[in-house]
Short mmCIF file of C-alpha atoms in Angstrom, two decimals:
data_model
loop_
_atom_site.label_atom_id
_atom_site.label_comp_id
_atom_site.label_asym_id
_atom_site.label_seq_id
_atom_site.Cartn_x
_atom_site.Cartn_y
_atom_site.Cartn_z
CA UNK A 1 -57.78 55.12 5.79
CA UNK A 2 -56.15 51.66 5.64
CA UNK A 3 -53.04 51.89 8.18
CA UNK A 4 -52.55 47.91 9.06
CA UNK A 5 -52.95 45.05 6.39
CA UNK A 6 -53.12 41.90 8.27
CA UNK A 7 -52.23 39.12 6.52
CA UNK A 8 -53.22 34.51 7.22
CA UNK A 9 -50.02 32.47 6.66
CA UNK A 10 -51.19 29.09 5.55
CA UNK A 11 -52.47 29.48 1.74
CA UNK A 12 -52.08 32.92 1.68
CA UNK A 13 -48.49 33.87 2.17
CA UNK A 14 -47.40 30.41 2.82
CA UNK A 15 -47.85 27.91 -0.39
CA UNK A 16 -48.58 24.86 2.12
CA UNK A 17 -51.88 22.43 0.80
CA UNK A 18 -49.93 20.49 -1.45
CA UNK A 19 -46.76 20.74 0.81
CA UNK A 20 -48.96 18.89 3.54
CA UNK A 21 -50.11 16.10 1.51
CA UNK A 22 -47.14 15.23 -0.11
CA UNK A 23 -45.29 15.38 3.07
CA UNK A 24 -47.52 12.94 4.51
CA UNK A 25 -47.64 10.73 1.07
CA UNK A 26 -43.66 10.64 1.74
CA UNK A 27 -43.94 9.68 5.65
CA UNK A 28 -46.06 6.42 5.09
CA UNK A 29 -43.93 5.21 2.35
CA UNK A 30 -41.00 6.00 4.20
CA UNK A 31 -42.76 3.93 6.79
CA UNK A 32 -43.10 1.13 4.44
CA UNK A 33 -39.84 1.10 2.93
CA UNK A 34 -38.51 0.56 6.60
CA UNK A 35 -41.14 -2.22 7.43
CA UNK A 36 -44.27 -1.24 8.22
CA UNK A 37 -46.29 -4.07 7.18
CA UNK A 38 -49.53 -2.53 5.54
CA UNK A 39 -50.16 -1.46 1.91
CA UNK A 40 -49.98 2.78 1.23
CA UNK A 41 -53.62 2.77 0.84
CA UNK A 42 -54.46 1.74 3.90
CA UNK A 43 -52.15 3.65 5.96
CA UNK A 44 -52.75 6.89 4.02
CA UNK A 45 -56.28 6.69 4.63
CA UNK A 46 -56.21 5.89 8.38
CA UNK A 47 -53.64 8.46 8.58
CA UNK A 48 -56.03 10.73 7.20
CA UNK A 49 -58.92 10.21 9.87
CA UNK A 50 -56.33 10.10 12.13
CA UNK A 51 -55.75 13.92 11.27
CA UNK A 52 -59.33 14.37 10.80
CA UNK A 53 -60.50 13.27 14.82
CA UNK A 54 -56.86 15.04 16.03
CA UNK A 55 -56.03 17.62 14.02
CA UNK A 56 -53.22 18.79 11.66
CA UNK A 57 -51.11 19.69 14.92
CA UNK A 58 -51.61 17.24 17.36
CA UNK A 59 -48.00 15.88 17.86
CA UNK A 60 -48.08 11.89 17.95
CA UNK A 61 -49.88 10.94 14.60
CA UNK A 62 -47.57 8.56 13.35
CA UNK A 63 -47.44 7.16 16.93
CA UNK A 64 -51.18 6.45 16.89
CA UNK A 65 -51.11 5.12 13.21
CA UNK A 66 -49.47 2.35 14.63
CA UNK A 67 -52.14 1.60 17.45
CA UNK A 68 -54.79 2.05 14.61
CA UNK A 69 -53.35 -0.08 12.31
CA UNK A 70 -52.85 -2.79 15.58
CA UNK A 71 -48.89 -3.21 15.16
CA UNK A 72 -46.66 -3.05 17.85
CA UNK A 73 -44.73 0.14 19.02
CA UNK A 74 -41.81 0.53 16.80
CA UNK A 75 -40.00 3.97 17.33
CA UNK A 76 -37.79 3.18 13.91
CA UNK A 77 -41.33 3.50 11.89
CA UNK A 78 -42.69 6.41 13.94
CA UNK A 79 -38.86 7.55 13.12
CA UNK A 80 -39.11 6.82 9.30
CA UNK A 81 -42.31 9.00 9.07
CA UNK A 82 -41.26 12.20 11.28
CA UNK A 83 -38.15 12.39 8.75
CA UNK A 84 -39.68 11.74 5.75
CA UNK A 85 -42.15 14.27 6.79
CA UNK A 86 -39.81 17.08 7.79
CA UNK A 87 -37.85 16.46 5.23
CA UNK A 88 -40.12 17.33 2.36
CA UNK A 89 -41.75 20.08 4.18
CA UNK A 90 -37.65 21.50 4.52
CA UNK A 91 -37.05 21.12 0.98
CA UNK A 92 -40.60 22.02 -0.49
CA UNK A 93 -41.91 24.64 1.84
CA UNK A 94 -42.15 27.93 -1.17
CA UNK A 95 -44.25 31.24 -0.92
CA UNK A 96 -47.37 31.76 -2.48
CA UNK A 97 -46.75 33.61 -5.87
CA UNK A 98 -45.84 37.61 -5.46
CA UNK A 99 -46.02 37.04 -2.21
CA UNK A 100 -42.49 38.35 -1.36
CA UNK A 101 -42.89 41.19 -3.94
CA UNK A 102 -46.53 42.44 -2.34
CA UNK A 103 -45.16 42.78 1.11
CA UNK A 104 -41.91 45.02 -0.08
CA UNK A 105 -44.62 47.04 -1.85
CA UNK A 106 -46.49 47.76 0.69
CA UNK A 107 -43.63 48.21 3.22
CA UNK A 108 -42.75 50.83 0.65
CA UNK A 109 -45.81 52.95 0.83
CA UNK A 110 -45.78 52.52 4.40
CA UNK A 111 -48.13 50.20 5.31
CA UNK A 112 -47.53 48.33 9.03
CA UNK A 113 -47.87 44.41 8.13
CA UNK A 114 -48.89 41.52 10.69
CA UNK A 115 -49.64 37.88 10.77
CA UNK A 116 -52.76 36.14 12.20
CA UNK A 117 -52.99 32.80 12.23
CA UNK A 118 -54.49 29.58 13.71
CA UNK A 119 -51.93 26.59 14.32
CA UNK A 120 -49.10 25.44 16.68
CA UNK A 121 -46.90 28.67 17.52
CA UNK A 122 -43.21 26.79 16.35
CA UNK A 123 -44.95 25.28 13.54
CA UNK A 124 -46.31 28.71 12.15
CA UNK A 125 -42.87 30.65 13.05
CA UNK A 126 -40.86 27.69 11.25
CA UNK A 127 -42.64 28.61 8.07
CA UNK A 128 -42.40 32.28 8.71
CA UNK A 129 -38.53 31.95 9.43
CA UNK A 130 -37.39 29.39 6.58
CA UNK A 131 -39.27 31.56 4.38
CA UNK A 132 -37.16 34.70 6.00
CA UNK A 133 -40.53 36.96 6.01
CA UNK A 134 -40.31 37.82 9.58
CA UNK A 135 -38.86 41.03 8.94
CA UNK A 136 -41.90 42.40 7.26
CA UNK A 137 -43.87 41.76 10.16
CA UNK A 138 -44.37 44.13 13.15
CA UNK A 139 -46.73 41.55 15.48
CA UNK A 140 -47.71 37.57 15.06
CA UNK A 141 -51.27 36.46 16.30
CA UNK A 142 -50.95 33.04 16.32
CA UNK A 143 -53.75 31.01 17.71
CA UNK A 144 -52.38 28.95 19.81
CA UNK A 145 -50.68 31.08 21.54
CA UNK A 146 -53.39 33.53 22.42
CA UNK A 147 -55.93 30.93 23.62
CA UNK A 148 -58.46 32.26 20.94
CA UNK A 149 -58.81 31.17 17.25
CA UNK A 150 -60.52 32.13 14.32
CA UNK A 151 -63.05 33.34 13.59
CA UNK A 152 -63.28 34.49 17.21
CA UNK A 153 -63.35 37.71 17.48
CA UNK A 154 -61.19 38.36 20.23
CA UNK A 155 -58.16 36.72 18.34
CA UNK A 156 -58.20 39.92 15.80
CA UNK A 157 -59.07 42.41 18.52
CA UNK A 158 -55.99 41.07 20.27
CA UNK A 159 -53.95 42.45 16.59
CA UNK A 160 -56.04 45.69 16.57
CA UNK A 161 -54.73 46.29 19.87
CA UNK A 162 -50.73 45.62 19.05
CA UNK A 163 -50.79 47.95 16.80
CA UNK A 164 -53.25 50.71 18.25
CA UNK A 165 -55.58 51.04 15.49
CA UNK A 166 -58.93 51.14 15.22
CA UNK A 167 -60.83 48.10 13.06
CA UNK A 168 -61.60 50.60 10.20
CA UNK A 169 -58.12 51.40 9.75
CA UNK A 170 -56.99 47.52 8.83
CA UNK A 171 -57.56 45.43 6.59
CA UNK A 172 -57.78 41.73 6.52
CA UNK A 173 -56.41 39.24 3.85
CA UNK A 174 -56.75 35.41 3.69
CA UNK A 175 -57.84 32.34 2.02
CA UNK A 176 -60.62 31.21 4.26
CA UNK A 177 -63.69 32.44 4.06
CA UNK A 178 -65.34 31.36 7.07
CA UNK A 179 -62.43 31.69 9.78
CA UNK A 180 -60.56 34.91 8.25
CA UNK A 181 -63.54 36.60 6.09
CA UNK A 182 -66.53 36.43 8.29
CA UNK A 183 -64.24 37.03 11.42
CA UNK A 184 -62.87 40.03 10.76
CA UNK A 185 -65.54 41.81 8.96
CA UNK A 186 -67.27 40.64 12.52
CA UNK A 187 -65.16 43.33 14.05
CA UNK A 188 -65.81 46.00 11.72
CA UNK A 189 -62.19 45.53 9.34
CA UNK A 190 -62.28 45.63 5.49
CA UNK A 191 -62.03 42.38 4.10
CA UNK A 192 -59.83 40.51 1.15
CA UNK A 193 -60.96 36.99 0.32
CA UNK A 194 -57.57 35.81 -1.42
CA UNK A 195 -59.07 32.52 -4.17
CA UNK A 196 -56.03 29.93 -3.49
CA UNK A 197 -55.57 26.68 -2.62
CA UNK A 198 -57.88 24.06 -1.44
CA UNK A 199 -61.07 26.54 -0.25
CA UNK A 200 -60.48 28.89 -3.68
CA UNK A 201 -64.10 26.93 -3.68
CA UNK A 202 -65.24 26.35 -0.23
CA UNK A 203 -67.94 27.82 2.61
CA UNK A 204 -68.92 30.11 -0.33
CA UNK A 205 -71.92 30.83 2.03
CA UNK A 206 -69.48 33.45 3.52
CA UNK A 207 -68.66 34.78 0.34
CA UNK A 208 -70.87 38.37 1.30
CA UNK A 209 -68.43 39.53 3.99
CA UNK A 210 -65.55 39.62 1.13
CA UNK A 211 -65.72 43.65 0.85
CA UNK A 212 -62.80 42.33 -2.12
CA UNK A 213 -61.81 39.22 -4.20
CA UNK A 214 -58.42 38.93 -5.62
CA UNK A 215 -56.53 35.69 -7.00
CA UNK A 216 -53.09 37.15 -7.38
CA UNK A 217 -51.62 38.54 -4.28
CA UNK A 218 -50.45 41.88 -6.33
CA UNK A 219 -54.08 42.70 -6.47
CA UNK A 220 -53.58 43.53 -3.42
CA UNK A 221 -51.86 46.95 -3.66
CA UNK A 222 -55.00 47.64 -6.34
CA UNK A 223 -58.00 47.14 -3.41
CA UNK A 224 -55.29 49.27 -1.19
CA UNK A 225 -55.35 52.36 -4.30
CA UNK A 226 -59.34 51.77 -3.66
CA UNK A 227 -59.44 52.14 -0.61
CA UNK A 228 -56.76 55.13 0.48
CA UNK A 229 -56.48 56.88 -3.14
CA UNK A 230 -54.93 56.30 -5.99
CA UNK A 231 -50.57 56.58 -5.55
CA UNK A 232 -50.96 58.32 -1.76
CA UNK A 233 -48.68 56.68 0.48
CA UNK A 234 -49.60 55.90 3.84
CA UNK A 235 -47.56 57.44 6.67
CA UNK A 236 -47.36 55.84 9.92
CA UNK A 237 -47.49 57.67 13.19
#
């Protein structure tokens, strides 16, 4: 029986693809609008191999868009960007659809609920808080915290273990196949491939460890009725 439904954050309860790129569309014409002397389509582009070599969290990107782009330090441009930036992801950050309604759902039949997630610990809680869905959530995995990330399989042995249950008895829901899919059906849990966002299409070559596709979160609490019986509520101990 299915005690624990584990859930990603980005692009699965978290609506944050498009948030990213427009946030960093609005940071480089910020930049521009207070001076920085390069056309968008060039800094957009360097920006974006800048994220590419670093990553989506390393912390000084607009910092080394200057050095790439061979202008001199300016902290008002690197300035111009980290508002611009913060200030769409503040004003756009939403939930996936039914994502708010699944998880009172399933805290009503009484399933335990946790996070686990790759990415900068502050950065994932800021999305978990603003969104106010940390009260849903018994335990966090969050990569970078743990020193382990997905698909590793240590990083969802480390959530079997918060909550004392064995793989068999959790279930795992996200919107990557490779890095939520294959890793957790690596450790022996059931497995939700949730089609959203940008990899809806992607490493399809991990499609066969998806014991379930759904493309609305509520179809959710239908692969739950599959799994434990149809209208039994699950009782934790």
């Amino acid at each position: 029986m299915i005690r624990v439904v584990f859930f990603d954050l980005d692009d699965t309860l978290a609506d944050t693809s498009k948030l990213a790129e427009m946030a960093r569309r609005n940071a480089i014409e910020n930049m521009i609008r207070h001076g920085l002397p390069v056309d968008f389509d060039t800094a957009y582009s360097e920006l974006m191999e800048l994220i590419k070599e670093y990553g989506s969290n390393f912390p000084h990107h607009f910092d080394y868009l200057l050095r790439r782009l061979d202008i001199p330090y300016d902290p008002k441009l690197v300035a111009a960007g980290v508002i611009a930036y913060h200030n769409t992801k503040f004003a756009y950050l939403r939930e996936v659809p039914g994502a708010r309604k699944t998880l009172i759902r399933l805290r009503e039949l009484g399933y335990r609920l946790g996070i686990i997630t790759d990415g900068n610990p502050i950065k994932q809680w800021e999305k978990i808080l603003r969104l106010e869905m940390d009260d849903f959530f018994e335990h966090v995995v969050i990569s970078d915290f743990e020193g382990v990330k997905k698909p590793h399989p240590k990083i969802f042995k480390k959530a079997l273990k918060a909550f004392n249950v064995k793989p068999s008895e959790a279930i795992m829901v996200g919107d990557r196949l490779y890095s939520d899919i294959y890793g957790a059906k690596k450790v022996g849990m059931k497995t939700v491939w949730f089609r959203y966002g940008k990899y809806s299409d992607k490493e399809v070559e991990y499609r066969e460890y998806a014991d379930y596709e759904i493309t609305k979160l509520q179809q959710l609490l239908e692969v739950l009725e599959r799994e434990n019986g149809s209208d039994k509520e699950v009782h934790s101990t």
